[in-house]
Amino acid sequence: MRVRVSHDAASIAVGGLAVAQALREAEAQVLRVGSRGLFWLEPLIEIETPIGWQAFGPVAAAEVPSILDSVRNSARHALALGNIEEHPFLMQQTRLTFARCGSIDPVSVEDYAKTGGLEGLKRAIEIGPEKIREEIAASGLRGRGGAGFPAAIKWNSAALTAGAQKYVVCNADEGDSGTYADRMLMEGDPFLLIEGMVIAGIAIGATKGYVYIRSEYPHAIAAMRRAVDVGRENGLLGKAVLGSAYAFDLEIRMGAGSYVCGEETALLDSLEGKRGQVRAKPPLPVHVGLFGKPTIINNVLTFAAAPTILAKGGAFYQSFGLGRSRGTMPIQLAGDIKYGGLFETAFGPTLGKLVNDIGGGTRSGRP
C-alpha cells in the first residue's frame, strides 16, 4: 500500500514524522511529498486505492492502524476526506506555481518531468535570451517580493549591461510574520525554482546563481541542496544545460539570521562574506551587484513563475489577474483564522472574501 506523507515543516511540527514512522511499521510504502497547503489538516496523508488517492487528516500516529484497516475493508473513517484535489479549499484556487506541491517527490527529476516540469526550460533554450525576455514582458510578471517591480525591466537591464560575468540571485530570506510560501515551494517543488533561475540565467547571460535561504529553514535548505545535486546529476545544471550550449550552476547559501539581509543589497553583502548593510543606490544591482558584477535579484515566487510563462506563453499568464497585477499570487492565511493555509489565486479577490469565505473567518468566531 502506497501512502503519501507530507514532509513539509508545517506537517513535521504537528507530528508528521511520527505518522510516517507508524505507516512504515505497518508495512506501508511511504512516499515523501510536500504539503498541499491545507495546514489545518496536517499531518495529511493520501493512500492509493482502486478508486484513486484518498486523503485523511489531521492524522495522529495512533490512528494509523484504524485508517489502514478502513481502507482495506472499504469502510468509512472519521478522518476520511476523499480525493483531496476535490476539496473546496483547493477547487477554488488557480494553482500555477503550486500545482505539484503535495503530489510529487520533491527531489525526483522524473516526477517533476512527468508533471510538465522542464518544458519551460526546453522552450527557453530553443528561443534564446531575447525571446525569453519578450515572453516575460508579455506576461506582465511583477516581482512577488513586495515592491511589484516589473521583472522584464530588471532582466533587460542586466542583459544589456556589459559584463563577462553576471549573476542570478534568489532572495529566499523569507522573514515577515506569517509568511511561508517560499519555504513551502522549496520543500515541495524545488526544481521549479531551479528551472526558473536557469531560465533567468539564459535570459541575461549569467552562468552562476545563488539561493540565499534564511537559517531558520533547515528543511528547505536540505531540500534545495539535494535538488541541486540531483539537478547536476541529470544535466539540469552544469556546463551544458540539458545538452545545450548554455551553462549555469547554482549554490545554496544559508543566511545568518539577520532580518536586514532580506533587503537585496544587504543580502549581496552577506553573500560576499560581509556584514549585511543596505547599500546606497545608484548603482543598482543590475549594473553593479554581487562582487561588482551585473546581478538580478528576485524572490522565490518570481523565479518560480518563469517556467509556466515559458512553457505556456506570456499571453497565457497575462490572462490571469487584473490591471497591472497579472498572473497568480499565493495568499498565505495564517494566525487567528479557521482554515490556515496557502491559497493561490489570480489577482482580484477582496480581503473579505479571502479571510471570511476562504479562510472561514477567525478561529474563535469573533470579528
mmCIF file with all atom_site columns, N, CA and C in Angstrom, residues 178-186 301 330 332 342:
data_model
loop_
_atom_site.group_PDB
_atom_site.id
_atom_site.type_symbol
_atom_site.label_atom_id
_atom_site.label_alt_id
_atom_site.label_comp_id
_atom_site.label_asym_id
_atom_site.label_entity_id
_atom_site.label_seq_id
_atom_site.pdbx_PDB_ins_code
_atom_site.Cartn_x
_atom_site.Cartn_y
_atom_site.Cartn_z
_atom_site.occupancy
_atom_site.B_iso_or_equiv
_atom_site.pdbx_formal_charge
_atom_site.auth_seq_id
_atom_site.auth_comp_id
_atom_site.auth_asym_id
_atom_site.auth_atom_id
_atom_site.pdbx_PDB_model_num
ATOM 1  N N  . GLY A 1 178 ? 4.147  35.347 9.570  1.00 0.00 ? 178 GLY A N  1
ATOM 2  C CA . GLY A 1 178 ? 3.041  34.648 8.923  1.00 0.00 ? 178 GLY A CA 1
ATOM 3  C C  . GLY A 1 178 ? 3.286  34.230 7.499  1.00 0.00 ? 178 GLY A C  1
ATOM 4  N N  . THR A 1 179 ? 4.488  34.422 6.981  1.00 0.00 ? 179 THR A N  1
ATOM 5  C CA . THR A 1 179 ? 4.767  34.035 5.595  1.00 0.00 ? 179 THR A CA 1
ATOM 6  C C  . THR A 1 179 ? 5.440  32.668 5.547  1.00 0.00 ? 179 THR A C  1
ATOM 7  N N  . TYR A 1 180 ? 5.115  31.910 4.514  1.00 0.00 ? 180 TYR A N  1
ATOM 8  C CA . TYR A 1 180 ? 5.681  30.564 4.386  1.00 0.00 ? 180 TYR A CA 1
ATOM 9  C C  . TYR A 1 180 ? 5.655  30.043 2.954  1.00 0.00 ? 180 TYR A C  1
ATOM 10 N N  . ALA A 1 181 ? 5.187  30.845 2.003  1.00 0.00 ? 181 ALA A N  1
ATOM 11 C CA . ALA A 1 181 ? 5.049  30.368 0.626  1.00 0.00 ? 181 ALA A CA 1
ATOM 12 C C  . ALA A 1 181 ? 6.390  29.963 0.027  1.00 0.00 ? 181 ALA A C  1
ATOM 13 N N  . ASP A 1 182 ? 7.428  30.775 0.256  1.00 0.00 ? 182 ASP A N  1
ATOM 14 C CA . ASP A 1 182 ? 8.755  30.438 -0.274 1.00 0.00 ? 182 ASP A CA 1
ATOM 15 C C  . ASP A 1 182 ? 9.230  29.102 0.289  1.00 0.00 ? 182 ASP A C  1
ATOM 16 N N  . ARG A 1 183 ? 9.088  28.949 1.603  1.00 0.00 ? 183 ARG A N  1
ATOM 17 C CA . ARG A 1 183 ? 9.505  27.708 2.249  1.00 0.00 ? 183 ARG A CA 1
ATOM 18 C C  . ARG A 1 183 ? 8.734  26.512 1.702  1.00 0.00 ? 183 ARG A C  1
ATOM 19 N N  . MET A 1 184 ? 7.426  26.669 1.579  1.00 0.00 ? 184 MET A N  1
ATOM 20 C CA . MET A 1 184 ? 6.583  25.570 1.102  1.00 0.00 ? 184 MET A CA 1
ATOM 21 C C  . MET A 1 184 ? 6.975  25.139 -0.305 1.00 0.00 ? 184 MET A C  1
ATOM 22 N N  . LEU A 1 185 ? 7.309  26.097 -1.162 1.00 0.00 ? 185 LEU A N  1
ATOM 23 C CA . LEU A 1 185 ? 7.715  25.759 -2.523 1.00 0.00 ? 185 LEU A CA 1
ATOM 24 C C  . LEU A 1 185 ? 9.074  25.074 -2.533 1.00 0.00 ? 185 LEU A C  1
ATOM 25 N N  . MET A 1 186 ? 10.029 25.599 -1.775 1.00 0.00 ? 186 MET A N  1
ATOM 26 C CA . MET A 1 186 ? 11.363 24.999 -1.769 1.00 0.00 ? 186 MET A CA 1
ATOM 27 C C  . MET A 1 186 ? 11.340 23.586 -1.203 1.00 0.00 ? 186 MET A C  1
ATOM 28 N N  . LEU A 1 301 ? 9.104  33.251 -5.521 1.00 0.00 ? 301 LEU A N  1
ATOM 29 C CA . LEU A 1 301 ? 7.876  33.159 -6.308 1.00 0.00 ? 301 LEU A CA 1
ATOM 30 C C  . LEU A 1 301 ? 8.014  33.803 -7.683 1.00 0.00 ? 301 LEU A C  1
ATOM 31 N N  . PRO A 1 330 ? 0.108  33.601 -4.404 1.00 0.00 ? 330 PRO A N  1
ATOM 32 C CA . PRO A 1 330 ? -0.228 32.727 -3.279 1.00 0.00 ? 330 PRO A CA 1
ATOM 33 C C  . PRO A 1 330 ? -0.534 33.549 -2.032 1.00 0.00 ? 330 PRO A C  1
ATOM 34 N N  . GLN A 1 332 ? -1.177 33.772 1.829  1.00 0.00 ? 332 GLN A N  1
ATOM 35 C CA . GLN A 1 332 ? -0.774 32.967 2.981  1.00 0.00 ? 332 GLN A CA 1
ATOM 36 C C  . GLN A 1 332 ? -1.676 33.287 4.168  1.00 0.00 ? 332 GLN A C  1
ATOM 37 N N  . LEU A 1 342 ? -2.277 27.819 2.343  1.00 0.00 ? 342 LEU A N  1
ATOM 38 C CA . LEU A 1 342 ? -1.880 28.575 1.157  1.00 0.00 ? 342 LEU A CA 1
ATOM 39 C C  . LEU A 1 342 ? -2.984 28.532 0.112  1.00 0.00 ? 342 LEU A C  1
#
